[in-house]
Every structure is written in C-alpha cells, then in structure tokens.
Amino acid sequence: MKTVKLTALMLAALAIVACEPKNDPKPEPEPTPTTELTITPKTAELEVGQSVVLTANVASVFSVAQEGVVTLNPADDSLSVEVTAVAVGNAIITATAGEQTAKAAISVKAPSLKVDYTEVWPIILDDTQFTEWKDIIKGDFRPDDETKFLYVWAAGETYAAGDGLGSNYYGHEGYTSLTVVAPADWSGCGFCMVDSTAAAPMKDLVAAINAEPDKYFLHLGMKATTQGNHQFYIFNDAATSFAIGTKTIEAGEVFGDFTRDGSWAGFDIPMTMFTTYLSTYEPAAGHNILCALSGNSRGSQLNMDAVFFYKKK
C-alpha cells in the first residue's frame, strides 16, 4: 500500500488552516419599520347637517380645501376629526403626518325631507324641490315674468338685487336675495298675480284655508348676516301683517327672529291668525300673494327661500 509521508512543516500548515476562524460577513441591521398613515373611513356620503368622524392611525393635521362644503373639528389627540356637511358638493379631507398624507372623499347631498304636508302652494321654491313635491303641488305662485312677477316698488330706490348664490334652504342652489338701499323711510316688494289666470289658484287656496284654517300654514325661510326688521303680509292686505325681527315696521306683531350668522331659519305662520280677514277676502287679478317691507335699514339683507303655503296632515 502506498503511503504519503507528511513532513512537520506540512502538518503545521494544516493545523493553521484548521484553526483559522471563518470570515463570514456580518448581517445588515433590519430597517426600522415606518407606520403607513391611513385614514378611515376613506369615503362617506352625508346629508347637509350630518357629521362623520374620520380617524387616522397616527397623530395628524387635518385640512380641507372645500371649506364651503364641510367644516372640520379636530379632536385634541389629533387622531380624529369630526366632519360636518354644510352645503351640497364634494370635499377631500387630507390627514398629514410628517411627509405622509392620506385622504378621504366626502360627498354631501341635500337633506332627505320628512314632511307631513299633503298640499303645497309655492311662492319661492327651487325646481329640484318643486319636482320632488310634484304630487302635492296644488298651485304655483312662483314668478314666471309673464303673469306672475316679483315687483320691487320704486325699483333702484328701495331694494337692489343681491347675488342669491349658494346653498338654499333645502341645500340646493339659489334663493331670492334683496338688499335695502332706500334713502327714504321704507322699502317694499310684492309677488303679484297680474291676470285672472294667475289669480285663480289664490281663490282655491283661500277657500281651502277658510274650510280648515287650523291645518294651513305659511312657511318662510330666511337668512342674513345683517341686522334689520322685515314686515310681511299675505293676500294683498296689511290686515294679515306679521314681522320677523325685533320690532314691527307697520301694524301687526313680531312673530319671531333668527340668528344673523348666514344660516337658514324657518318660520311657520298659522293661518288661524288671519281667519277674520280671509273669511271675506276675494282674490283678484293684480293682487299680491305676499308682500315684504324692510324699512330704511340701508344694507339690510332680505334673503328668502322655501316660501310656500302648506296643509299639514
């Protein structure tokens, strides 16, 4: 058998190789995980007046570009924000934490109307709401610039047209807006039925009110950011007068007032207040279904919407 003779030098070399530690690379440290910013829910559909709470998983700053659609009320811990719908439209809520952002989409629609009306006779009402109530519309007094007009008395000297833009009483677009410019001691306007065809529904309405006066009301929506008193009367005579504000301008009584913060307020005037006058009233062409006076409070806003007679169930 053939053998291999190892010298002492060769044995020493083997020993050195056998005892030398392995030179393995050191492992790279694992990266510190970064929490991804999220916001929940990511979408929400609200009606005007409703709210939703959005929650972030880390402390964030919340913002919205569409401030006219929603308002934000962040929590003290910066982890959530209450979003309140104020007008019809769409809004994007952004949560920001460091260099990260997360977004939620909010859609706002008009409020669902749960009303107990069996009849509606509109004076000011947008087309969307008119269509929704088409089955209970009994007569239409809205101006058409043909036989039904909104006349400003002494035009240019009493009221000037306001912009009437933005969300109306029911969250739709547009409303009737006038601003007092009168240098004299009065300003006034009237919704006039100029011919017998336009006046005919007035006869039907008066007859219905006289038959069941406790079931009929005039609804009046108003808003403003200015002070000032406004006097109204219906069916062409100051005998049906009432005031909204702090005092009357003519005869009648103060029915109520509202906060002058630009939000809509609604009034429901019972027809039982005027049964004596209505029992003998005869509508005719050229009569006003509604009149408004605003005195001489220059700059005072008369903003109206959702003005209609109705019969409750």
PDB file of N, CA, C and O in Angstrom, residues 113-126 129-130 133 136-143 168-170 172 176 191 205 209 215-222 232 234-235 242 264-271 289-290 304-312:
ATOM      1  N   LEU A 113     -86.118  64.956   3.068  1.00  0.00           N
ATOM      2  CA  LEU A 113     -87.184  65.722   3.700  1.00  0.00           C
ATOM      3  C   LEU A 113     -88.298  64.794   4.167  1.00  0.00           C
ATOM      4  O   LEU A 113     -88.915  64.097   3.371  1.00  0.00           O
ATOM      5  N   LYS A 114     -88.475  64.779   5.443  1.00  0.00           N
ATOM      6  CA  LYS A 114     -89.570  64.002   6.026  1.00  0.00           C
ATOM      7  C   LYS A 114     -90.618  65.010   6.475  1.00  0.00           C
ATOM      8  O   LYS A 114     -90.586  65.521   7.593  1.00  0.00           O
ATOM      9  N   VAL A 115     -91.536  65.315   5.577  1.00  0.00           N
ATOM     10  CA  VAL A 115     -92.518  66.357   5.851  1.00  0.00           C
ATOM     11  C   VAL A 115     -93.898  65.744   5.986  1.00  0.00           C
ATOM     12  O   VAL A 115     -94.165  64.647   5.482  1.00  0.00           O
ATOM     13  N   ASP A 116     -94.736  66.464   6.699  1.00  0.00           N
ATOM     14  CA  ASP A 116     -96.109  65.983   6.873  1.00  0.00           C
ATOM     15  C   ASP A 116     -97.079  66.870   6.104  1.00  0.00           C
ATOM     16  O   ASP A 116     -98.136  67.225   6.581  1.00  0.00           O
ATOM     17  N   TYR A 117     -96.672  67.255   4.866  1.00  0.00           N
ATOM     18  CA  TYR A 117     -97.512  68.094   4.029  1.00  0.00           C
ATOM     19  C   TYR A 117     -98.399  67.221   3.135  1.00  0.00           C
ATOM     20  O   TYR A 117     -97.945  66.217   2.589  1.00  0.00           O
ATOM     21  N   THR A 118     -99.620  67.638   2.976  1.00  0.00           N
ATOM     22  CA  THR A 118    -100.495  66.993   1.994  1.00  0.00           C
ATOM     23  C   THR A 118    -100.767  67.913   0.810  1.00  0.00           C
ATOM     24  O   THR A 118    -101.215  67.445  -0.241  1.00  0.00           O
ATOM     25  N   GLU A 119    -100.513  69.209   0.971  1.00  0.00           N
ATOM     26  CA  GLU A 119    -100.631  70.194  -0.103  1.00  0.00           C
ATOM     27  C   GLU A 119     -99.514  71.210   0.038  1.00  0.00           C
ATOM     28  O   GLU A 119     -99.129  71.569   1.155  1.00  0.00           O
ATOM     29  N   VAL A 120     -99.002  71.682  -1.102  1.00  0.00           N
ATOM     30  CA  VAL A 120     -98.003  72.748  -1.119  1.00  0.00           C
ATOM     31  C   VAL A 120     -98.379  73.737  -2.214  1.00  0.00           C
ATOM     32  O   VAL A 120     -98.717  73.344  -3.335  1.00  0.00           O
ATOM     33  N   TRP A 121     -98.301  75.046  -1.875  1.00  0.00           N
ATOM     34  CA  TRP A 121     -98.620  76.126  -2.804  1.00  0.00           C
ATOM     35  C   TRP A 121     -97.412  77.080  -2.807  1.00  0.00           C
ATOM     36  O   TRP A 121     -97.350  78.026  -2.025  1.00  0.00           O
ATOM     37  N   PRO A 122     -96.410  76.873  -3.675  1.00  0.00           N
ATOM     38  CA  PRO A 122     -95.153  77.608  -3.556  1.00  0.00           C
ATOM     39  C   PRO A 122     -95.181  79.046  -4.088  1.00  0.00           C
ATOM     40  O   PRO A 122     -95.853  79.347  -5.073  1.00  0.00           O
ATOM     41  N   ILE A 123     -94.424  79.889  -3.399  1.00  0.00           N
ATOM     42  CA  ILE A 123     -94.154  81.258  -3.852  1.00  0.00           C
ATOM     43  C   ILE A 123     -92.678  81.368  -4.246  1.00  0.00           C
ATOM     44  O   ILE A 123     -92.340  81.936  -5.277  1.00  0.00           O
ATOM     45  N   ILE A 124     -91.796  80.833  -3.398  1.00  0.00           N
ATOM     46  CA  ILE A 124     -90.371  80.697  -3.730  1.00  0.00           C
ATOM     47  C   ILE A 124     -89.989  79.250  -3.443  1.00  0.00           C
ATOM     48  O   ILE A 124     -90.073  78.796  -2.288  1.00  0.00           O
ATOM     49  N   LEU A 125     -89.577  78.519  -4.470  1.00  0.00           N
ATOM     50  CA  LEU A 125     -89.182  77.124  -4.308  1.00  0.00           C
ATOM     51  C   LEU A 125     -88.359  76.734  -5.536  1.00  0.00           C
ATOM     52  O   LEU A 125     -88.776  76.985  -6.666  1.00  0.00           O
ATOM     53  N   ASP A 126     -87.185  76.139  -5.313  1.00  0.00           N
ATOM     54  CA  ASP A 126     -86.338  75.780  -6.457  1.00  0.00           C
ATOM     55  C   ASP A 126     -86.947  74.626  -7.245  1.00  0.00           C
ATOM     56  O   ASP A 126     -87.788  73.866  -6.738  1.00  0.00           O
ATOM     57  N   GLN A 129     -86.733  70.953  -5.757  1.00  0.00           N
ATOM     58  CA  GLN A 129     -87.692  70.664  -4.700  1.00  0.00           C
ATOM     59  C   GLN A 129     -89.122  70.625  -5.250  1.00  0.00           C
ATOM     60  O   GLN A 129     -89.943  69.815  -4.808  1.00  0.00           O
ATOM     61  N   PHE A 130     -89.404  71.507  -6.193  1.00  0.00           N
ATOM     62  CA  PHE A 130     -90.726  71.517  -6.831  1.00  0.00           C
ATOM     63  C   PHE A 130     -91.008  70.156  -7.464  1.00  0.00           C
ATOM     64  O   PHE A 130     -92.102  69.602  -7.317  1.00  0.00           O
ATOM     65  N   TRP A 133     -91.769  67.406  -4.964  1.00  0.00           N
ATOM     66  CA  TRP A 133     -93.098  67.530  -4.356  1.00  0.00           C
ATOM     67  C   TRP A 133     -94.220  67.605  -5.395  1.00  0.00           C
ATOM     68  O   TRP A 133     -95.338  67.983  -5.062  1.00  0.00           O
ATOM     69  N   ILE A 136     -97.871  66.809  -4.641  1.00  0.00           N
ATOM     70  CA  ILE A 136     -98.671  67.547  -3.653  1.00  0.00           C
ATOM     71  C   ILE A 136     -98.725  69.046  -3.961  1.00  0.00           C
ATOM     72  O   ILE A 136     -99.265  69.820  -3.169  1.00  0.00           O
ATOM     73  N   ILE A 137     -98.162  69.458  -5.114  1.00  0.00           N
ATOM     74  CA  ILE A 137     -98.268  70.865  -5.524  1.00  0.00           C
ATOM     75  C   ILE A 137     -99.694  71.129  -5.998  1.00  0.00           C
ATOM     76  O   ILE A 137    -100.186  70.470  -6.918  1.00  0.00           O
ATOM     77  N   LYS A 138    -100.369  72.094  -5.370  1.00  0.00           N
ATOM     78  CA  LYS A 138    -101.759  72.389  -5.720  1.00  0.00           C
ATOM     79  C   LYS A 138    -101.911  73.692  -6.492  1.00  0.00           C
ATOM     80  O   LYS A 138    -102.918  73.905  -7.169  1.00  0.00           O
ATOM     81  N   GLY A 139    -100.957  74.575  -6.386  1.00  0.00           N
ATOM     82  CA  GLY A 139    -100.990  75.845  -7.111  1.00  0.00           C
ATOM     83  C   GLY A 139     -99.606  76.440  -7.080  1.00  0.00           C
ATOM     84  O   GLY A 139     -98.873  76.275  -6.098  1.00  0.00           O
ATOM     85  N   ASP A 140     -99.213  77.117  -8.166  1.00  0.00           N
ATOM     86  CA  ASP A 140     -97.848  77.626  -8.301  1.00  0.00           C
ATOM     87  C   ASP A 140     -97.867  79.147  -8.418  1.00  0.00           C
ATOM     88  O   ASP A 140     -98.326  79.704  -9.413  1.00  0.00           O
ATOM     89  N   PHE A 141     -97.362  79.830  -7.371  1.00  0.00           N
ATOM     90  CA  PHE A 141     -97.323  81.292  -7.362  1.00  0.00           C
ATOM     91  C   PHE A 141     -95.917  81.818  -7.656  1.00  0.00           C
ATOM     92  O   PHE A 141     -95.672  83.024  -7.509  1.00  0.00           O
ATOM     93  N   ARG A 142     -95.004  80.968  -8.069  1.00  0.00           N
ATOM     94  CA  ARG A 142     -93.635  81.401  -8.332  1.00  0.00           C
ATOM     95  C   ARG A 142     -93.589  82.352  -9.532  1.00  0.00           C
ATOM     96  O   ARG A 142     -94.282  82.125 -10.528  1.00  0.00           O
ATOM     97  N   PRO A 143     -92.788  83.398  -9.464  1.00  0.00           N
ATOM     98  CA  PRO A 143     -92.695  84.330 -10.591  1.00  0.00           C
ATOM     99  C   PRO A 143     -92.256  83.631 -11.877  1.00  0.00           C
ATOM    100  O   PRO A 143     -91.349  82.796 -11.861  1.00  0.00           O
ATOM    101  N   ASN A 168     -79.362  76.935  -0.787  1.00  0.00           N
ATOM    102  CA  ASN A 168     -80.623  77.487  -0.314  1.00  0.00           C
ATOM    103  C   ASN A 168     -81.154  76.672   0.877  1.00  0.00           C
ATOM    104  O   ASN A 168     -80.440  75.839   1.458  1.00  0.00           O
ATOM    105  N   TYR A 169     -82.400  76.895   1.238  1.00  0.00           N
ATOM    106  CA  TYR A 169     -82.978  76.305   2.445  1.00  0.00           C
ATOM    107  C   TYR A 169     -82.909  74.782   2.426  1.00  0.00           C
ATOM    108  O   TYR A 169     -82.692  74.148   3.456  1.00  0.00           O
ATOM    109  N   TYR A 170     -83.061  74.174   1.238  1.00  0.00           N
ATOM    110  CA  TYR A 170     -83.060  72.723   1.127  1.00  0.00           C
ATOM    111  C   TYR A 170     -81.742  72.175   0.598  1.00  0.00           C
ATOM    112  O   TYR A 170     -81.656  71.026   0.170  1.00  0.00           O
ATOM    113  N   HIS A 172     -80.104  73.082  -2.054  1.00  0.00           N
ATOM    114  CA  HIS A 172     -79.926  73.196  -3.496  1.00  0.00           C
ATOM    115  C   HIS A 172     -79.286  74.547  -3.797  1.00  0.00           C
ATOM    116  O   HIS A 172     -78.803  75.226  -2.889  1.00  0.00           O
ATOM    117  N   THR A 176     -83.862  83.814  -3.316  1.00  0.00           N
ATOM    118  CA  THR A 176     -84.218  85.201  -3.599  1.00  0.00           C
ATOM    119  C   THR A 176     -83.485  86.114  -2.621  1.00  0.00           C
ATOM    120  O   THR A 176     -83.565  85.936  -1.404  1.00  0.00           O
ATOM    121  N   PHE A 191     -95.123  89.864  -4.557  1.00  0.00           N
ATOM    122  CA  PHE A 191     -95.293  88.793  -5.533  1.00  0.00           C
ATOM    123  C   PHE A 191     -96.702  88.914  -6.096  1.00  0.00           C
ATOM    124  O   PHE A 191     -97.689  88.541  -5.452  1.00  0.00           O
ATOM    125  N   LEU A 205    -106.935  78.471  -2.873  1.00  0.00           N
ATOM    126  CA  LEU A 205    -106.213  78.411  -1.604  1.00  0.00           C
ATOM    127  C   LEU A 205    -107.004  79.061  -0.486  1.00  0.00           C
ATOM    128  O   LEU A 205    -107.115  78.501   0.618  1.00  0.00           O
ATOM    129  N   ILE A 209    -108.287  77.304   2.942  1.00  0.00           N
ATOM    130  CA  ILE A 209    -107.926  77.804   4.278  1.00  0.00           C
ATOM    131  C   ILE A 209    -109.174  78.079   5.106  1.00  0.00           C
ATOM    132  O   ILE A 209    -109.238  77.719   6.295  1.00  0.00           O
ATOM    133  N   LYS A 215    -105.282  73.828   9.730  1.00  0.00           N
ATOM    134  CA  LYS A 215    -104.383  72.918   9.035  1.00  0.00           C
ATOM    135  C   LYS A 215    -103.459  73.622   8.044  1.00  0.00           C
ATOM    136  O   LYS A 215    -102.594  72.976   7.444  1.00  0.00           O
ATOM    137  N   TYR A 216    -103.619  74.931   7.866  1.00  0.00           N
ATOM    138  CA  TYR A 216    -102.846  75.652   6.863  1.00  0.00           C
ATOM    139  C   TYR A 216    -101.844  76.609   7.502  1.00  0.00           C
ATOM    140  O   TYR A 216    -102.156  77.283   8.496  1.00  0.00           O
ATOM    141  N   PHE A 217    -100.642  76.656   6.875  1.00  0.00           N
ATOM    142  CA  PHE A 217     -99.551  77.489   7.371  1.00  0.00           C
ATOM    143  C   PHE A 217     -98.821  78.108   6.189  1.00  0.00           C
ATOM    144  O   PHE A 217     -98.866  77.588   5.066  1.00  0.00           O
ATOM    145  N   LEU A 218     -98.137  79.214   6.453  1.00  0.00           N
ATOM    146  CA  LEU A 218     -97.187  79.781   5.505  1.00  0.00           C
ATOM    147  C   LEU A 218     -95.794  79.472   6.024  1.00  0.00           C
ATOM    148  O   LEU A 218     -95.446  79.850   7.145  1.00  0.00           O
ATOM    149  N   HIS A 219     -95.003  78.765   5.224  1.00  0.00           N
ATOM    150  CA  HIS A 219     -93.607  78.506   5.596  1.00  0.00           C
ATOM    151  C   HIS A 219     -92.733  79.576   4.973  1.00  0.00           C
ATOM    152  O   HIS A 219     -92.891  79.917   3.795  1.00  0.00           O
ATOM    153  N   LEU A 220     -91.798  80.107   5.752  1.00  0.00           N
ATOM    154  CA  LEU A 220     -90.932  81.195   5.299  1.00  0.00           C
ATOM    155  C   LEU A 220     -89.512  80.911   5.758  1.00  0.00           C
ATOM    156  O   LEU A 220     -89.241  80.847   6.963  1.00  0.00           O
ATOM    157  N   GLY A 221     -88.587  80.698   4.799  1.00  0.00           N
ATOM    158  CA  GLY A 221     -87.176  80.514   5.117  1.00  0.00           C
ATOM    159  C   GLY A 221     -86.421  81.817   4.934  1.00  0.00           C
ATOM    160  O   GLY A 221     -86.581  82.497   3.918  1.00  0.00           O
ATOM    161  N   MET A 222     -85.571  82.168   5.923  1.00  0.00           N
ATOM    162  CA  MET A 222     -84.815  83.417   5.860  1.00  0.00           C
ATOM    163  C   MET A 222     -83.401  83.206   6.392  1.00  0.00           C
ATOM    164  O   MET A 222     -83.164  82.343   7.246  1.00  0.00           O
ATOM    165  N   PHE A 232     -94.066  91.380   6.773  1.00  0.00           N
ATOM    166  CA  PHE A 232     -94.699  90.637   5.683  1.00  0.00           C
ATOM    167  C   PHE A 232     -96.213  90.721   5.814  1.00  0.00           C
ATOM    168  O   PHE A 232     -96.734  90.865   6.922  1.00  0.00           O
ATOM    169  N   ILE A 234     -99.809  88.852   3.634  1.00  0.00           N
ATOM    170  CA  ILE A 234    -100.258  87.948   2.593  1.00  0.00           C
ATOM    171  C   ILE A 234    -101.624  88.385   2.066  1.00  0.00           C
ATOM    172  O   ILE A 234    -102.340  89.153   2.716  1.00  0.00           O
ATOM    173  N   PHE A 235    -101.955  87.937   0.866  1.00  0.00           N
ATOM    174  CA  PHE A 235    -103.267  88.194   0.264  1.00  0.00           C
ATOM    175  C   PHE A 235    -103.609  89.683   0.225  1.00  0.00           C
ATOM    176  O   PHE A 235    -104.715  90.102   0.551  1.00  0.00           O
ATOM    177  N   PHE A 242     -97.319  90.510   9.725  1.00  0.00           N
ATOM    178  CA  PHE A 242     -96.501  89.995  10.825  1.00  0.00           C
ATOM    179  C   PHE A 242     -95.054  90.399  10.559  1.00  0.00           C
ATOM    180  O   PHE A 242     -94.658  90.650   9.412  1.00  0.00           O
ATOM    181  N   TRP A 264     -79.735  79.297   7.548  1.00  0.00           N
ATOM    182  CA  TRP A 264     -81.157  79.382   7.264  1.00  0.00           C
ATOM    183  C   TRP A 264     -81.995  79.110   8.501  1.00  0.00           C
ATOM    184  O   TRP A 264     -81.667  78.231   9.311  1.00  0.00           O
ATOM    185  N   ALA A 265     -83.056  79.884   8.649  1.00  0.00           N
ATOM    186  CA  ALA A 265     -84.044  79.676   9.710  1.00  0.00           C
ATOM    187  C   ALA A 265     -85.410  79.568   9.063  1.00  0.00           C
ATOM    188  O   ALA A 265     -85.670  80.183   8.025  1.00  0.00           O
ATOM    189  N   GLY A 266     -86.285  78.774   9.660  1.00  0.00           N
ATOM    190  CA  GLY A 266     -87.618  78.590   9.100  1.00  0.00           C
ATOM    191  C   GLY A 266     -88.707  79.020  10.059  1.00  0.00           C
ATOM    192  O   GLY A 266     -88.596  78.832  11.275  1.00  0.00           O
ATOM    193  N   PHE A 267     -89.759  79.617   9.517  1.00  0.00           N
ATOM    194  CA  PHE A 267     -90.911  80.057  10.294  1.00  0.00           C
ATOM    195  C   PHE A 267     -92.175  79.455   9.689  1.00  0.00           C
ATOM    196  O   PHE A 267     -92.293  79.351   8.463  1.00  0.00           O
ATOM    197  N   ASP A 268     -93.092  79.053  10.535  1.00  0.00           N
ATOM    198  CA  ASP A 268     -94.366  78.501  10.092  1.00  0.00           C
ATOM    199  C   ASP A 268     -95.495  79.339  10.689  1.00  0.00           C
ATOM    200  O   ASP A 268     -95.789  79.234  11.888  1.00  0.00           O
ATOM    201  N   ILE A 269     -96.081  80.170   9.859  1.00  0.00           N
ATOM    202  CA  ILE A 269     -97.086  81.128  10.313  1.00  0.00           C
ATOM    203  C   ILE A 269     -98.468  80.507  10.161  1.00  0.00           C
ATOM    204  O   ILE A 269     -98.885  80.169   9.034  1.00  0.00           O
ATOM    205  N   PRO A 270     -99.213  80.316  11.250  1.00  0.00           N
ATOM    206  CA  PRO A 270    -100.530  79.668  11.158  1.00  0.00           C
ATOM    207  C   PRO A 270    -101.569  80.603  10.562  1.00  0.00           C
ATOM    208  O   PRO A 270    -101.638  81.795  10.896  1.00  0.00           O
ATOM    209  N   MET A 271    -102.381  80.073   9.693  1.00  0.00           N
ATOM    210  CA  MET A 271    -103.424  80.871   9.061  1.00  0.00           C
ATOM    211  C   MET A 271    -104.566  81.198  10.021  1.00  0.00           C
ATOM    212  O   MET A 271    -105.397  82.071   9.730  1.00  0.00           O
ATOM    213  N   ILE A 289     -99.758  87.903  -3.621  1.00  0.00           N
ATOM    214  CA  ILE A 289     -99.878  86.747  -2.735  1.00  0.00           C
ATOM    215  C   ILE A 289     -99.025  86.945  -1.483  1.00  0.00           C
ATOM    216  O   ILE A 289     -99.334  86.437  -0.404  1.00  0.00           O
ATOM    217  N   LEU A 290     -97.935  87.721  -1.604  1.00  0.00           N
ATOM    218  CA  LEU A 290     -97.048  88.016  -0.480  1.00  0.00           C
ATOM    219  C   LEU A 290     -96.364  89.351  -0.721  1.00  0.00           C
ATOM    220  O   LEU A 290     -95.925  89.638  -1.841  1.00  0.00           O
ATOM    221  N   MET A 304     -84.640  85.157   1.105  1.00  0.00           N
ATOM    222  CA  MET A 304     -85.791  84.285   1.328  1.00  0.00           C
ATOM    223  C   MET A 304     -85.693  83.040   0.458  1.00  0.00           C
ATOM    224  O   MET A 304     -85.204  83.082  -0.671  1.00  0.00           O
ATOM    225  N   ASP A 305     -86.197  81.941   0.986  1.00  0.00           N
ATOM    226  CA  ASP A 305     -86.313  80.714   0.216  1.00  0.00           C
ATOM    227  C   ASP A 305     -87.345  79.822   0.909  1.00  0.00           C
ATOM    228  O   ASP A 305     -87.709  80.045   2.060  1.00  0.00           O
ATOM    229  N   ALA A 306     -87.796  78.794   0.189  1.00  0.00           N
ATOM    230  CA  ALA A 306     -88.787  77.853   0.733  1.00  0.00           C
ATOM    231  C   ALA A 306     -89.974  78.622   1.322  1.00  0.00           C
ATOM    232  O   ALA A 306     -90.349  78.444   2.471  1.00  0.00           O
ATOM    233  N   VAL A 307     -90.563  79.481   0.494  1.00  0.00           N
ATOM    234  CA  VAL A 307     -91.743  80.248   0.900  1.00  0.00           C
ATOM    235  C   VAL A 307     -92.948  79.610   0.214  1.00  0.00           C
ATOM    236  O   VAL A 307     -93.060  79.619  -1.021  1.00  0.00           O
ATOM    237  N   PHE A 308     -93.824  79.033   1.021  1.00  0.00           N
ATOM    238  CA  PHE A 308     -94.979  78.347   0.451  1.00  0.00           C
ATOM    239  C   PHE A 308     -96.052  78.153   1.516  1.00  0.00           C
ATOM    240  O   PHE A 308     -95.772  78.072   2.713  1.00  0.00           O
ATOM    241  N   PHE A 309     -97.291  78.099   1.065  1.00  0.00           N
ATOM    242  CA  PHE A 309     -98.382  77.676   1.908  1.00  0.00           C
ATOM    243  C   PHE A 309     -98.417  76.149   1.898  1.00  0.00           C
ATOM    244  O   PHE A 309     -98.086  75.523   0.884  1.00  0.00           O
ATOM    245  N   TYR A 310     -98.821  75.572   3.012  1.00  0.00           N
ATOM    246  CA  TYR A 310     -98.963  74.122   3.024  1.00  0.00           C
ATOM    247  C   TYR A 310    -100.095  73.707   3.953  1.00  0.00           C
ATOM    248  O   TYR A 310    -100.498  74.444   4.870  1.00  0.00           O
ATOM    249  N   LYS A 311    -100.581  72.523   3.684  1.00  0.00           N
ATOM    250  CA  LYS A 311    -101.573  71.899   4.554  1.00  0.00           C
ATOM    251  C   LYS A 311    -100.912  70.700   5.244  1.00  0.00           C
ATOM    252  O   LYS A 311    -100.314  69.857   4.594  1.00  0.00           O
ATOM    253  N   LYS A 312    -101.003  70.658   6.549  1.00  0.00           N
ATOM    254  CA  LYS A 312    -100.414  69.532   7.268  1.00  0.00           C
ATOM    255  C   LYS A 312    -101.417  68.389   7.357  1.00  0.00           C
ATOM    256  O   LYS A 312    -102.616  68.583   7.194  1.00  0.00           O
TER     257      LYS A 312
END
